[in-house]
CSV table of C-alpha atoms in Angstrom, one decimal:
chain,number,residue,atom,x,y,z
G,1,MET,CA,-13.2,5.6,-8.4
G,2,LEU,CA,-14.6,4.8,-5.5
G,3,GLY,CA,-17.7,6.6,-4.5
G,4,MET,CA,-18.4,8.2,-1.0
G,5,GLY,CA,-20.9,4.8,0.3
G,6,ASP,CA,-17.8,3.2,-0.1
G,7,TRP,CA,-16.0,4.7,2.6
G,8,LYS,CA,-15.5,3.8,6.3
G,9,PRO,CA,-14.9,6.2,8.5
G,10,SER,CA,-11.5,4.9,9.7
G,11,MET,CA,-9.2,1.5,9.3
G,12,SER,CA,-7.1,0.9,12.4
G,13,PRO,CA,-3.2,0.3,11.6
G,14,GLU,CA,-3.9,-3.2,12.4
G,15,GLU,CA,-6.5,-3.5,9.4
G,16,PHE,CA,-4.2,-1.5,7.5
G,17,LYS,CA,-1.2,-4.0,7.8
G,18,ASN,CA,-3.3,-6.4,7.5
G,19,ARG,CA,-4.8,-5.5,4.3
G,20,THR,CA,-1.2,-4.6,2.9
G,21,LYS,CA,0.2,-8.2,3.7
G,22,ALA,CA,-3.0,-9.9,2.3
G,23,TYR,CA,-2.1,-7.8,-1.2
G,24,GLY,CA,1.5,-8.9,-0.7
G,25,LEU,CA,0.6,-12.9,-0.3
G,26,ARG,CA,-1.8,-12.2,-3.7
G,27,ILE,CA,1.3,-10.8,-5.6
G,28,VAL,CA,3.5,-14.0,-4.0
G,29,ARG,CA,0.8,-16.1,-5.5
G,30,LEU,CA,0.1,-14.3,-9.1
G,31,PHE,CA,3.9,-14.4,-9.4
G,32,GLU,CA,4.0,-18.5,-8.8
G,33,ALA,CA,1.3,-18.7,-11.5
G,34,LEU,CA,3.4,-16.9,-13.8
G,35,PRO,CA,4.7,-18.4,-16.8
G,36,ARG,CA,8.1,-19.8,-16.8
G,37,ARG,CA,9.5,-17.7,-19.3
G,38,GLU,CA,12.1,-15.5,-19.1
G,39,VAL,CA,10.7,-12.1,-19.5
G,40,SER,CA,7.6,-13.6,-17.2
G,41,GLN,CA,10.3,-14.5,-14.4
G,42,LEU,CA,12.4,-11.3,-14.7
G,43,LEU,CA,9.1,-9.1,-14.6
G,44,GLY,CA,7.8,-11.2,-11.8
G,45,ARG,CA,10.7,-11.1,-9.6
G,46,GLN,CA,10.2,-6.7,-9.7
G,47,LEU,CA,7.0,-7.2,-8.9
G,48,LEU,CA,7.6,-9.8,-6.1
G,49,ARG,CA,9.8,-7.1,-4.4
G,50,ALA,CA,7.6,-4.2,-4.9
G,51,GLY,CA,4.5,-5.8,-4.2
G,52,THR,CA,5.8,-7.0,-0.6
G,53,SER,CA,7.6,-4.6,0.4
G,54,VAL,CA,4.3,-2.3,0.3
G,55,GLY,CA,3.4,-4.0,3.8
G,56,ALA,CA,6.6,-4.3,4.9
G,57,ASN,CA,7.1,-0.4,4.7
G,58,TYR,CA,3.7,0.4,6.1
G,59,ARG,CA,4.7,-1.4,9.2
G,60,ALA,CA,8.1,0.6,9.4
G,61,ALA,CA,6.1,3.8,9.1
G,62,CYS,CA,3.6,2.7,12.0
G,63,ARG,CA,7.2,2.7,14.0
G,64,ALA,CA,7.8,6.0,12.8
G,65,LYS,CA,9.8,8.6,15.4
G,66,SER,CA,8.1,11.7,14.5
G,67,ARG,CA,5.2,12.6,12.2
G,68,ALA,CA,8.2,13.7,9.3
G,69,ASP,CA,9.4,10.6,9.6
G,70,PHE,CA,6.0,8.8,9.6
G,71,VAL,CA,5.8,11.0,6.2
G,72,SER,CA,8.6,9.8,4.9
G,73,LYS,CA,8.3,6.4,5.3
G,74,MET,CA,4.4,6.7,3.7
G,75,GLY,CA,6.4,8.2,0.6
G,76,THR,CA,8.1,5.0,0.5
G,77,VAL,CA,5.4,3.1,0.9
G,78,GLU,CA,3.7,4.9,-1.9
G,79,GLU,CA,6.6,4.5,-4.4
G,80,GLU,CA,6.4,0.7,-3.7
G,81,CYS,CA,2.8,0.7,-4.4
G,82,ASP,CA,2.9,2.9,-7.9
G,83,GLU,CA,5.8,0.5,-8.9
G,84,THR,CA,3.6,-2.4,-7.9
G,85,LEU,CA,1.6,-1.4,-10.5
G,86,TYR,CA,3.8,-0.5,-13.0
G,87,TRP,CA,5.1,-4.4,-13.3
G,88,ILE,CA,1.6,-5.7,-13.4
G,89,ASP,CA,1.2,-3.2,-16.2
G,90,LEU,CA,4.3,-4.5,-17.9
G,91,LEU,CA,3.1,-8.0,-17.4
G,92,VAL,CA,-0.3,-7.1,-19.0
G,93,GLU,CA,1.0,-5.4,-21.7
G,94,SER,CA,3.8,-7.8,-22.6
G,95,GLY,CA,1.6,-10.3,-22.9
G,96,GLN,CA,2.7,-12.4,-19.8
G,97,ILE,CA,-0.4,-12.5,-18.4
G,98,ARG,CA,-4.4,-11.8,-19.2
G,99,GLN,CA,-5.7,-8.2,-18.0
G,100,SER,CA,-8.6,-10.0,-16.6
G,101,ARG,CA,-6.2,-12.5,-14.3
G,102,VAL,CA,-5.0,-9.3,-12.5
G,103,ALA,CA,-7.6,-6.9,-12.3
G,104,GLY,CA,-8.7,-7.4,-8.8
G,105,LEU,CA,-4.9,-6.6,-8.0
G,106,ILE,CA,-4.8,-3.7,-10.5
G,107,LYS,CA,-8.1,-2.3,-8.2
G,108,GLU,CA,-6.9,-2.9,-5.0
G,109,GLY,CA,-3.0,-1.3,-6.2
G,110,ASP,CA,-5.1,1.4,-6.4
G,111,GLU,CA,-7.2,1.9,-3.8
G,112,LEU,CA,-3.7,1.0,-1.7
G,113,LEU,CA,-2.1,4.3,-3.6
G,114,ALA,CA,-5.1,6.1,-2.8
G,115,LEU,CA,-5.0,5.6,0.9
G,116,VAL,CA,-1.5,5.9,1.5
G,117,VAL,CA,-1.5,9.1,-0.6
G,118,ALA,CA,-4.7,10.3,1.5
G,119,SER,CA,-2.8,9.0,4.9
G,120,ILE,CA,0.4,11.4,3.5
G,121,ASN,CA,-1.7,14.6,3.3
G,122,THR,CA,-3.7,14.2,6.3
G,123,ALA,CA,-0.5,13.9,8.3
G,124,ARG,CA,1.1,17.0,6.3
G,125,SER,CA,-1.8,19.3,6.6
G,126,ARG,CA,-1.3,18.3,10.6
G,127,SER,CA,1.9,19.2,10.9
G,128,GLN,CA,1.8,22.2,9.0
G,129,SER,CA,-1.4,23.5,11.4
G,130,ALA,CA,0.3,22.3,14.7
G,131,SER,CA,1.8,25.6,16.8
G,132,PRO,CA,5.1,26.0,17.7
G,133,ASP,CA,5.8,23.9,20.8
G,134,PRO,CA,7.4,25.3,23.8
G,135,GLN,CA,9.1,21.9,25.1
G,136,PRO,CA,12.9,21.3,24.8
G,137,ALA,CA,14.0,19.6,21.6
G,138,THR,CA,14.9,16.2,23.3
G,139,SER,CA,11.1,15.6,24.0
G,140,PRO,CA,8.8,15.4,21.2
G,141,PRO,CA,5.2,16.7,22.0
G,142,PRO,CA,2.3,14.2,21.7
G,143,SER,CA,1.2,15.7,18.7
G,144,ALA,CA,4.2,14.6,16.6
G,145,THR,CA,3.7,11.2,16.7
G,146,PRO,CA,1.8,10.0,14.2
G,147,ASN,CA,-1.4,8.6,14.4
G,148,PRO,CA,-1.6,6.3,11.4
G,149,GLN,CA,-5.3,5.4,12.7
G,150,ALA,CA,-7.0,8.7,12.1
G,151,ALA,CA,-5.6,9.8,8.9
G,152,ILE,CA,-6.5,6.2,7.4
G,153,ARG,CA,-9.8,6.2,5.2
G,154,ALA,CA,-10.8,2.4,3.5
G,155,PRO,CA,-13.3,1.5,1.2
G,156,GLN,CA,-15.7,-1.2,2.9
G,157,SER,CA,-15.9,-3.5,0.2
G,158,ALA,CA,-11.9,-4.0,0.3
G,159,ILE,CA,-12.1,-5.0,4.1
G,160,ARG,CA,-15.0,-7.4,3.5
G,161,ASN,CA,-12.7,-10.2,2.0
G,162,PRO,CA,-9.0,-8.9,2.1
G,163,GLN,CA,-7.8,-12.7,1.7
G,164,SER,CA,-9.4,-13.2,-1.8
G,165,ALA,CA,-7.5,-14.8,-4.1
G,166,ILE,CA,-5.6,-13.3,-7.0
G,167,GLU,CA,-8.9,-11.5,-8.6
C-alpha cells in the first residue's frame, strides 16, 4: 500500500506511456527467463500478451475522441493489467517461478492498476459534473476531451527508475 508521501502531484501522459512501456519490457524479460517447460511457456505467452498490451492500450486511450471513449479504453487497460497480475500469480502458484523473482513486477502491476482505476474514476466524475452542452452534437465541447495528465497520479518511487530489471 502506498503512503500519501509516495504520491506525486501528477504524471504526464508521456511519463505514464513510458512507465507502461517499461512494465511491458519487464514482462518480456520475465517471459524470456521462464523455464522451457510446456506449462511455463503456455502461461508465459498469456502473460506476455496481457502485459505488453497494458501500454499499447494506454496509448490508444490517449487518442480517445471523447471522455466516454477515454473511460472505455482505460477500462481495457484496467482489464489487461489485472489479467497480467493473474498470470503472474498462476506462474508463482504453479511453481514455475519464485515469488521473490516477480515481487517487483507484482508491486508495479498493483500500482499501475490503482493509477488506472483512479484515472477512470476521475474521468467519470468529471463527466458527471459537466454541465449540458449547448453546442451541436457535431462539435464536442472542449470539456469532452480527456485530460489523462490531470487524471493520473503516480508514486514518485516508480518514476525514479522505470527501467529496472524484473525485480
